[in-house]
Amino acid sequence: MDLSLLQALEKEIILEVLRRDKQLRIIEEDRIRRMKCELQELRRRGAKSLARQYGERTCARCQRPLGKFWNSGAVCRGCSHRICSKCRVGVGAANWKCTVCHAYRDVKIRSGDWFLEEKGKKFPAITDKYETVGETLLKTYNVLSHISVVPPTPPPQLDYQFLSRSGDLKHAQPFTKSVENLMVSFTSHIKKISTSQNDVRDLLRVNNSPRGIKYSNQKSLSDTDINKCGILCKVPSLPNLFKKNKDSDQEGSSTGAEEETSFSSEYSGGRRSSNSSVSTECGLFESVSVAGELELAIAYNANSSCLEITVGACRGLTHGDTKKRKCHPYVKLYVLPEKSSKMKTTVKKNATDPVYNEIFKYQIDRNLLFGKRLQATVWHAGTLKRKVFLGHVLVPLDGWRYEDKSSQCFTWYPLCPKIESPDGGTVE
Amino acid sequence: MSTFFETLQFIVAITMTDGDYDYLIKLLALGDSGVGKTTFLYRYTDNKFNPKFITTVGIDFREKRVMYTASNPNGTTTGKTFKVHLQLWDTAGQERFRSLTTAFFRDAMGFLLMFDLTSQQSFLNVRNWMSQLQANAYCENPDIVLVGNKADLADQREVQEKQAKELADKYGIPYFETSAATGAEVDKAVITLLDLVMKRMEQCVDKPPAEPASGNGATKLGNAQPNERKCAC
Ligand SMILES: Nc1nc2c(ncn2[C@@H]2O[C@H](COP(=O)(O)OP(=O)(O)OP(=O)(O)O)[C@@H](O)[C@H]2O)c(=O)[nH]1
Ligand SMILES: [Mg+2]
Ligand SMILES: [Zn+2]
Ligand SMILES: [Zn+2]
C-alpha cells in the first residue's frame, strides 16, 4: 500500500494515528508476553522431569502416582498425557482437559492468537502474521529526516535526545521517494539507539536498493529489514499446541541436559560466515517457506557478567529438504552487531520439533548490551555442507528487563522469514 | 484541525495506558462518507454528539474499556466478567482513501457496517462494502453488524427498516437503527458485535485442530478414545 498519493499533511495525520496505535500495541505485547511467561511457568512446574523414571505411572501435571486399577488417571485429549482426576478442568466425563491444556486454550484466546491463526489461513502470503498493516505502514513511512544529512562514516556524535523524542518527527520531510528509501522505523529504534559509535553507524545505514530485490544481491541489509522482524511487533504464539505438547513438556529439567558450548573463534576459520555467504544463504532460503517457532530463554548473570542464552526447542519447522522431507536443524546465535559472537547448537537429526536445551554464555558487560540484538537463525544442515535457512528471530537485548524474573523464562518466538547479515549490515 | 478533541483523546488515552485488561478486541467501522461513523464512535466512547462534519483523513481509532460478562451457549451467564479493551478503528468513507482503509480491514476482529438512513445511496453501497469485507477481512465470513444511523432524522428517512432488515437477514447479520445524535441503540450495536467476536474466539480455539477453516462445529467426541493407547507414561 502506498501513501504517496496523499498530501504531506494527511500523511502526518495518519502517522500520528499509527503512532498512537503503536503505543497501544506495545502495551498489548507486554501483556501477552507476561501471559505467556506465566503459562510457560505453569507448564514447567507440571512438566514431567527427565530425572523421573519413564515407566512410572504418575499424573503428568502433579506427579502424584497413579494406580493400576483405581485412580488410574485418564488421557488428556489435548496433550495425550495421563492425568489424575484432580488435574482436570471442564465439564463432563469426555469434555475435560488437563490444567495446562486448559491454560493454553485460555491464553490462545486472550492473546489474540486465535485471530492471527485465522488471518494466517486466509492470507498465507503474509510474511509476518504478527505485523499489523499499521505497523508496516509506520515502518515504511516513519522518517528520521536527520539521517539524510548525516554522513555515514565516520559516525558523528549524535545527540540521543534528538532521535528519541517523537516531537522531532514533526520536522520529518514530506514523503518523497528518496526519503522513502531512508525510512527507518522510529519507534523500535528508540530502544536500540546507543551512544556507542558502532550502533549509531548501524542506525544510519540505510539501504538504497528498492524493496523486493533485496535478498538476491545485497550484502548489507537495512535497518528497515531488521525492524521488520523486530521484537516489538512480536510475541510468542502457540500454534501446533495441541499436536505437540508431548516433547516440549519434558524440558522441565533442561539444565541437567545442556551441553555447554562456548562461542568461539569459529568465525574466523568458519566456512561460510563471511558476509558474502549470507546472500547465498538468502538465495537458498527463498525456496523454503518459513514456519514454526523457536524457544529461547535469555538471562543476564550479573555475577559472572554473562549473557546466558538457552536454546530450548523448535517446533513446527519446515522441512529443510523439501524433496526428501528431511530436516536436520540447528540454531545459530549472534549477538549483533558483533561478528565474533557466533554460537551454534548441535544438529538434531530428522526433527521438525527438535529439543536442544543448550545454554550459551556470552561474556559482556551489562551496559554494553545496550543497542545489541540477539539473532537466532535456524538452519537445516543438508548434505555437502549445504544449509537451508529455516527462519530467524531477533531479540533486542537492551529492552530486556533482566531484573524481571518472568522475562527470563522460556518464550516461544515465531520464526521470521528474513535474514540479515550476521554483523547487522556492514558494508564491505 | 481539532486540537480540542485531540487533547481530549490524549487524556482518555493516559487513563488507559496499562495492560490491565483481559482482552484487546479490535473493531472497525466502515461505510460511505458522511454516514456518521466518526460521530457514532464518539458517541459510544465519550457519550457526546458532534454536529460538525469533519471528514476523517484515512484512519483513526478510539478506545474504550468495558466489562464483559461471558454467557453460556444456552444464554445463562457464567458469572465471569472480563475487562475488555476495545480498539475502535474509524475509517474514512471517501473514495480516495479506499486502498488505505480496506487494508486495515485485515486486522480487525469485527465490523460495524454503517449506512445513513437518510441516504438511499449509502444503503445501496452496503453491498459493495460487504464484498470489500469478504476480500480484505481476516476471514471470509467475519462478524459484522449492520447499522442504519441517523434514526433521529425521521422526516428525512429514505431507507425503510424492513428493507434494511431483509438485507441483514440475507447476510445473516444483526441489524440496528441507531442515532449518534440521541445515542439510541449505539451501545447495543457495539456490544452485540463484541459478543459475536467473543463467541467466535471460543469457536476458533475449540474446533478440532488440523481441521480446515470450514466452521463445522460438530466435534467428534469419539476421537478421544483411540488416544488411550499412547499413554505417555
Ligand atoms: N442528526 C444526526 N446527525 C448525525 C448522526 N450521526 C452523524 N451525524 C452527522 O453526520 C455528519 C457526518 O458524520 P461523520 O461521523 O463525520 O461521518 P463519517 O461517516 O465519519 O464520514 P467520513 O469520515 O467522511 O467517512 C456530521 O455532521 C454528524 O454530526 C445522527 O445520528 N443524527
Ligand atoms: Mg469520519
Ligand atoms: Zn494430577
Ligand atoms: Zn493436556
XYZ file of C-alpha atoms in Angstrom, chain A residues 127 215 280-292 316-327 352 378-382 386-392 415-419:
45
model
C 5.354 -12.945 5.745
C 17.561 -10.857 -0.906
C 23.925 -17.198 -0.844
C 22.022 -18.267 2.160
C 19.335 -15.850 1.356
C 19.073 -17.326 -2.063
C 18.620 -20.726 -0.570
C 16.091 -19.605 1.892
C 13.735 -18.325 -0.705
C 12.943 -21.795 -1.825
C 11.819 -22.938 1.582
C 8.912 -21.362 3.341
C 9.425 -20.340 6.914
C 7.239 -21.742 9.628
C 7.364 -22.650 13.264
C 6.699 -26.805 13.547
C 9.794 -26.252 11.399
C 9.596 -26.595 7.646
C 11.421 -29.484 6.083
C 14.767 -28.109 5.025
C 14.927 -30.744 2.331
C 11.511 -30.477 0.812
C 12.005 -33.301 -1.634
C 13.034 -35.922 0.858
C 11.001 -34.293 3.588
C 14.025 -34.276 5.803
C 15.064 -31.784 8.407
C 10.912 -30.610 12.872
C 17.551 -21.872 12.409
C 19.289 -23.836 9.661
C 18.843 -27.190 8.104
C 22.152 -28.976 7.779
C 21.878 -30.570 4.372
C 24.594 -27.107 2.065
C 22.480 -25.386 4.578
C 18.984 -24.126 4.262
C 17.562 -21.196 6.110
C 14.527 -22.148 8.172
C 13.791 -18.844 9.837
C 15.168 -16.427 12.344
C 10.365 -17.598 13.196
C 10.632 -14.796 10.679
C 11.419 -15.325 7.046
C 14.003 -12.593 6.654
C 17.632 -12.805 7.314
